[in-house]
């Protein structure tokens, strides 16, 4: 046997038998394959428990109110798929208490039940976050932590088990939300999540327009705005003032909320909640 053959034979034997001097760590490193990092899983084994009566797309999927949200979803699909995919949608209102967060969640759920789309619901109302409370989510990190670089977005997402819906909560409280949400960091973040998945809708719940300056900045970062008006809530002057600060081409339409409609039967009339979508631009 030649010297080369002898060396090769000894090398093969050493690979088969662990030598006394070889550490356990080196064996594990040799035998364990490199982990594969999956992007995001949209179908977890468990589904979050939601008992809020206003989230009708979850609690009462066959109700007339849910059907109105499906109509809203259908219009959104039509508006956002004509030409370039406009998948970043901000939901806001003139003042607080108009039902923008409820609309954001119900719209996100309706979209998430589509076969062709995944949905990311982002709580960008850092002053008064509401999505986690409505959905019963307990989250320690979220949007603010992602913007400060404390956590990667994939580690802050909450999987709901509801269709293809994941939620990015507001995150840790910050001293000055207007600076953070109006920053280039936020603009880059929206651009990144917009393009990470080609089939994804991003629904962003934001503060009211007339109350906080950051909402105007956010409106310039997204593809479109859904504006929520509650019957008996914001004055006509408030609504006109808020809409005047938005680019007309960005306003997808108005959800007219909390309207009593006689065609609802007694099982739903007690809630007095109705969503109406009107896509006629800003008047």
Tab-separated table of C-alpha atoms in Angstrom:
chain	number	residue	atom	x	y	z
A	1	UNK	CA	0.000	0.000	0.000
A	2	UNK	CA	1.363	3.383	-0.961
A	3	UNK	CA	1.868	6.156	1.576
A	4	UNK	CA	-1.008	8.198	0.103
A	5	UNK	CA	-3.401	5.232	0.293
A	6	UNK	CA	-2.382	4.660	3.914
A	7	UNK	CA	-3.092	8.297	4.820
A	8	UNK	CA	-6.517	8.185	3.142
A	9	UNK	CA	-7.396	4.987	4.979
A	10	UNK	CA	-6.461	6.503	8.332
A	11	UNK	CA	-8.509	9.642	7.559
A	12	UNK	CA	-11.584	7.556	6.741
A	13	UNK	CA	-11.205	5.615	9.998
A	14	UNK	CA	-10.937	8.858	11.993
A	15	UNK	CA	-14.196	10.110	10.464
A	16	UNK	CA	-15.985	6.945	11.552
A	17	UNK	CA	-14.692	6.835	15.125
A	18	UNK	CA	-14.743	9.767	17.525
A	19	UNK	CA	-11.235	10.268	18.860
A	20	UNK	CA	-10.760	10.599	22.669
A	21	UNK	CA	-9.621	14.187	22.366
A	22	UNK	CA	-12.590	15.393	20.312
A	23	UNK	CA	-14.944	17.640	22.279
A	24	UNK	CA	-18.699	17.131	22.494
A	25	UNK	CA	-19.243	20.604	21.092
A	26	UNK	CA	-17.225	19.815	17.966
A	27	UNK	CA	-19.224	16.597	17.412
A	28	UNK	CA	-22.527	18.466	17.705
A	29	UNK	CA	-21.289	21.189	15.389
A	30	UNK	CA	-20.285	18.548	12.854
A	31	UNK	CA	-23.513	16.516	13.023
A	32	UNK	CA	-26.253	19.168	13.412
A	33	UNK	CA	-27.280	20.785	10.103
A	34	UNK	CA	-27.526	24.561	9.810
A	35	UNK	CA	-31.060	25.713	10.728
A	36	UNK	CA	-33.343	27.002	7.993
A	37	UNK	CA	-35.007	30.301	8.919
A	38	UNK	CA	-38.570	30.441	7.680
A	39	UNK	CA	-39.904	33.930	6.774
A	40	UNK	CA	-43.309	33.983	8.482
A	41	UNK	CA	-45.910	31.330	9.182
A	42	UNK	CA	-49.478	32.451	8.675
A	43	UNK	CA	-51.262	29.305	9.813
A	44	UNK	CA	-50.327	28.664	13.470
A	45	UNK	CA	-51.671	25.725	15.424
A	46	UNK	CA	-53.721	27.953	17.715
A	47	UNK	CA	-56.136	30.795	17.052
A	48	UNK	CA	-56.442	33.833	19.285
A	49	UNK	CA	-59.675	34.037	21.274
A	50	UNK	CA	-61.671	37.152	20.399
A	51	UNK	CA	-64.887	38.006	22.209
A	52	UNK	CA	-65.317	41.690	21.331
A	53	UNK	CA	-68.789	42.120	19.763
A	54	UNK	CA	-67.623	44.910	17.450
A	55	UNK	CA	-65.220	42.625	15.625
A	56	UNK	CA	-68.075	41.081	13.684
A	57	UNK	CA	-65.927	39.610	10.914
A	58	UNK	CA	-64.536	37.281	13.593
A	59	UNK	CA	-67.422	36.780	16.018
A	60	UNK	CA	-70.345	36.822	13.569
A	61	UNK	CA	-69.060	35.926	10.102
A	62	UNK	CA	-72.597	35.430	8.699
A	63	UNK	CA	-74.084	38.699	9.959
A	64	UNK	CA	-75.302	41.537	7.695
A	65	UNK	CA	-72.669	43.826	9.212
A	66	UNK	CA	-69.908	41.397	8.228
A	67	UNK	CA	-71.318	41.379	4.730
A	68	UNK	CA	-70.842	45.141	4.580
A	69	UNK	CA	-67.179	44.684	5.437
A	70	UNK	CA	-66.908	42.138	2.655
A	71	UNK	CA	-68.302	44.749	0.279
A	72	UNK	CA	-65.696	47.195	1.561
A	73	UNK	CA	-63.024	44.536	0.997
A	74	UNK	CA	-64.227	43.958	-2.567
A	75	UNK	CA	-63.973	47.664	-3.365
A	76	UNK	CA	-60.506	47.840	-1.823
A	77	UNK	CA	-59.394	44.869	-3.935
A	78	UNK	CA	-60.668	46.570	-7.061
A	79	UNK	CA	-59.061	49.929	-6.252
A	80	UNK	CA	-55.696	48.526	-5.292
A	81	UNK	CA	-55.221	45.987	-8.067
A	82	UNK	CA	-55.776	48.273	-11.044
A	83	UNK	CA	-52.309	48.719	-12.482
A	84	UNK	CA	-49.650	48.973	-9.771
A	85	UNK	CA	-50.453	47.024	-6.593
A	86	UNK	CA	-51.351	49.604	-3.930
A	87	UNK	CA	-51.030	47.478	-0.833
A	88	UNK	CA	-50.258	49.953	1.982
A	89	UNK	CA	-53.520	51.361	3.330
A	90	UNK	CA	-53.862	53.780	6.214
A	91	UNK	CA	-57.100	53.906	8.222
A	92	UNK	CA	-57.758	57.145	10.072
A	93	UNK	CA	-60.425	59.672	11.093
A	94	UNK	CA	-60.766	63.376	11.850
A	95	UNK	CA	-61.013	62.990	15.635
A	96	UNK	CA	-60.862	60.153	18.147
A	97	UNK	CA	-63.807	57.890	18.872
A	98	UNK	CA	-64.887	57.479	15.234
A	99	UNK	CA	-64.233	53.721	15.082
A	100	UNK	CA	-61.069	53.692	12.991
A	101	UNK	CA	-59.430	50.848	14.937
A	102	UNK	CA	-62.532	48.661	14.705
A	103	UNK	CA	-62.689	49.381	10.981
A	104	UNK	CA	-58.977	48.572	10.591
A	105	UNK	CA	-59.342	45.185	12.263
A	106	UNK	CA	-62.552	44.167	10.484
A	107	UNK	CA	-61.138	45.197	7.109
A	108	UNK	CA	-57.894	43.332	7.803
A	109	UNK	CA	-59.782	40.171	8.781
A	110	UNK	CA	-62.009	40.378	5.685
A	111	UNK	CA	-58.922	40.685	3.471
A	112	UNK	CA	-57.097	37.907	5.338
A	113	UNK	CA	-59.879	35.482	4.507
A	114	UNK	CA	-59.073	35.866	0.802
A	115	UNK	CA	-57.172	32.940	-0.713
A	116	UNK	CA	-54.784	35.149	-2.670
A	117	UNK	CA	-53.515	37.560	-0.017
A	118	UNK	CA	-51.719	37.680	3.301
A	119	UNK	CA	-52.436	40.639	5.581
A	120	UNK	CA	-50.316	42.563	8.063
A	121	UNK	CA	-52.219	44.787	10.504
A	122	UNK	CA	-49.959	47.489	11.963
A	123	UNK	CA	-50.876	49.525	15.042
A	124	UNK	CA	-49.229	52.890	14.363
A	125	UNK	CA	-51.262	54.752	16.983
A	126	UNK	CA	-48.420	54.872	19.484
A	127	UNK	CA	-50.253	57.286	21.788
A	128	UNK	CA	-53.443	55.241	22.201
A	129	UNK	CA	-52.812	51.774	20.757
A	130	UNK	CA	-55.983	49.735	20.411
A	131	UNK	CA	-55.553	46.678	18.203
A	132	UNK	CA	-53.987	44.492	20.903
A	133	UNK	CA	-56.769	45.294	23.338
A	134	UNK	CA	-59.545	44.510	20.877
A	135	UNK	CA	-57.886	41.273	19.780
A	136	UNK	CA	-56.876	40.200	23.276
A	137	UNK	CA	-53.168	40.152	22.406
A	138	UNK	CA	-50.441	40.552	25.028
A	139	UNK	CA	-47.311	41.762	23.304
A	140	UNK	CA	-44.128	43.157	24.834
A	141	UNK	CA	-42.622	44.451	21.581
A	142	UNK	CA	-43.951	45.965	18.378
A	143	UNK	CA	-43.615	48.767	15.851
A	144	UNK	CA	-41.694	51.231	18.033
A	145	UNK	CA	-39.158	48.558	18.985
A	146	UNK	CA	-38.652	47.673	15.308
A	147	UNK	CA	-38.067	51.329	14.407
A	148	UNK	CA	-35.483	51.701	17.183
A	149	UNK	CA	-33.712	48.560	15.989
A	150	UNK	CA	-34.353	46.650	19.205
A	151	UNK	CA	-36.040	43.734	17.457
A	152	UNK	CA	-36.493	42.408	13.934
A	153	UNK	CA	-39.998	42.741	12.544
A	154	UNK	CA	-40.407	38.985	12.157
A	155	UNK	CA	-39.872	38.582	15.905
A	156	UNK	CA	-42.493	41.209	16.775
A	157	UNK	CA	-45.323	39.793	14.678
A	158	UNK	CA	-48.252	38.085	16.400
A	159	UNK	CA	-49.809	35.205	14.495
A	160	UNK	CA	-53.570	35.189	14.949
A	161	UNK	CA	-54.721	31.965	13.303
A	162	UNK	CA	-57.443	34.050	11.625
A	163	UNK	CA	-57.056	33.504	7.905
A	164	UNK	CA	-53.671	34.823	6.796
A	165	UNK	CA	-53.590	37.662	9.320
A	166	UNK	CA	-50.595	38.692	11.407
A	167	UNK	CA	-50.473	41.716	13.694
A	168	UNK	CA	-47.674	44.139	14.487
A	169	UNK	CA	-48.618	45.772	17.829
A	170	UNK	CA	-47.649	49.344	18.725
A	171	UNK	CA	-44.778	48.236	20.936
A	172	UNK	CA	-43.047	50.034	23.795
A	173	UNK	CA	-44.220	53.503	24.755
A	174	UNK	CA	-42.126	56.329	23.317
A	175	UNK	CA	-41.661	59.900	24.502
A	176	UNK	CA	-42.285	61.647	21.181
A	177	UNK	CA	-44.251	59.560	18.643
A	178	UNK	CA	-44.407	62.374	16.087
A	179	UNK	CA	-40.623	62.350	15.603
A	180	UNK	CA	-40.465	58.572	15.292
A	181	UNK	CA	-43.435	58.133	12.936
A	182	UNK	CA	-42.428	61.091	10.758
A	183	UNK	CA	-38.821	59.958	10.430
A	184	UNK	CA	-36.981	58.487	7.484
A	185	UNK	CA	-36.747	55.332	9.571
A	186	UNK	CA	-40.536	54.934	9.397
A	187	UNK	CA	-40.579	55.657	5.673
A	188	UNK	CA	-37.930	52.993	5.076
A	189	UNK	CA	-39.827	50.552	7.289
A	190	UNK	CA	-43.064	50.963	5.308
A	191	UNK	CA	-41.171	50.558	2.034
A	192	UNK	CA	-39.547	47.371	3.356
A	193	UNK	CA	-42.755	45.699	4.546
A	194	UNK	CA	-44.558	46.827	1.384
A	195	UNK	CA	-42.149	44.925	-0.830
A	196	UNK	CA	-41.268	41.957	1.396
A	197	UNK	CA	-44.199	39.894	0.109
A	198	UNK	CA	-45.763	40.645	-3.290
A	199	UNK	CA	-49.236	39.413	-2.281
A	200	UNK	CA	-49.511	41.184	1.071
A	201	UNK	CA	-51.860	43.943	2.188
A	202	UNK	CA	-50.661	46.211	4.983
A	203	UNK	CA	-53.454	47.860	6.959
A	204	UNK	CA	-52.150	50.635	9.231
A	205	UNK	CA	-54.231	52.010	12.088
A	206	UNK	CA	-53.086	55.596	12.722
A	207	UNK	CA	-53.927	58.458	15.101
A	208	UNK	CA	-56.724	60.905	14.168
A	209	UNK	CA	-55.709	63.520	11.602
A	210	UNK	CA	-56.729	66.648	13.492
A	211	UNK	CA	-55.162	65.575	16.762
A	212	UNK	CA	-51.599	64.617	15.901
A	213	UNK	CA	-49.098	65.759	13.288
A	214	UNK	CA	-47.550	62.356	12.573
A	215	UNK	CA	-50.671	61.205	10.719
A	216	UNK	CA	-50.074	63.704	7.927
A	217	UNK	CA	-46.569	62.338	7.459
A	218	UNK	CA	-47.846	58.755	7.416
A	219	UNK	CA	-50.419	59.688	4.770
A	220	UNK	CA	-47.571	60.593	2.431
A	221	UNK	CA	-45.851	57.235	2.988
A	222	UNK	CA	-48.781	54.943	2.122
A	223	UNK	CA	-50.582	54.132	-1.118
A	224	UNK	CA	-54.047	55.105	0.075
A	225	UNK	CA	-56.264	56.259	2.926
A	226	UNK	CA	-59.571	54.927	4.214
A	227	UNK	CA	-61.275	57.687	6.188
A	228	UNK	CA	-63.745	56.793	8.964
A	229	UNK	CA	-66.647	59.080	9.903
A	230	UNK	CA	-68.996	58.255	12.770
A	231	UNK	CA	-72.578	59.425	12.628
A	232	UNK	CA	-73.023	61.993	15.360
A	233	UNK	CA	-69.261	62.186	15.938
A	234	UNK	CA	-66.974	64.595	14.125
A	235	UNK	CA	-68.584	67.773	12.834
A	236	UNK	CA	-68.842	68.490	9.122
A	237	UNK	CA	-66.227	71.179	9.622
A	238	UNK	CA	-63.880	68.642	11.265
A	239	UNK	CA	-64.304	66.193	8.414
A	240	UNK	CA	-63.725	68.805	5.702
A	241	UNK	CA	-60.702	70.171	7.531
A	242	UNK	CA	-59.138	66.728	7.915
A	243	UNK	CA	-59.782	65.698	4.314
A	244	UNK	CA	-58.398	68.971	3.003
A	245	UNK	CA	-54.972	67.979	4.339
A	246	UNK	CA	-54.935	64.758	2.318
A	247	UNK	CA	-54.074	64.414	-1.351
A	248	UNK	CA	-57.323	63.712	-3.161
A	249	UNK	CA	-55.859	60.847	-5.188
A	250	UNK	CA	-54.814	59.088	-1.973
A	251	UNK	CA	-58.305	58.967	-0.469
A	252	UNK	CA	-59.773	55.592	-1.379
A	253	UNK	CA	-63.077	56.500	0.250
A	254	UNK	CA	-65.056	57.026	3.433
A	255	UNK	CA	-66.466	54.470	5.863
A	256	UNK	CA	-69.631	55.961	7.363
A	257	UNK	CA	-69.841	54.356	10.762
A	258	UNK	CA	-72.401	53.806	13.553
A	259	UNK	CA	-75.445	54.364	11.356
A	260	UNK	CA	-78.829	52.949	12.353
A	261	UNK	CA	-80.226	51.035	9.374
A	262	UNK	CA	-83.725	49.589	9.538
A	263	UNK	CA	-82.956	46.743	7.179
A	264	UNK	CA	-80.888	45.039	9.901
A	265	UNK	CA	-82.968	42.546	11.847
A	266	UNK	CA	-83.360	42.661	15.613
A	267	UNK	CA	-80.348	40.395	16.186
A	268	UNK	CA	-78.015	43.110	14.921
A	269	UNK	CA	-79.897	46.357	15.425
A	270	UNK	CA	-78.882	46.542	19.077
A	271	UNK	CA	-75.297	47.093	18.038
A	272	UNK	CA	-76.244	49.984	15.775
A	273	UNK	CA	-73.035	49.483	13.821
A	274	UNK	CA	-72.798	49.753	10.068
A	275	UNK	CA	-69.992	50.357	7.613
A	276	UNK	CA	-70.668	52.218	4.386
A	277	UNK	CA	-68.050	52.819	1.761
A	278	UNK	CA	-68.293	55.699	-0.684
A	279	UNK	CA	-65.604	56.138	-3.303
A	280	UNK	CA	-66.397	59.549	-4.776
A	281	UNK	CA	-63.274	61.413	-3.688
A	282	UNK	CA	-63.101	64.393	-1.395
A	283	UNK	CA	-66.013	66.811	-1.715
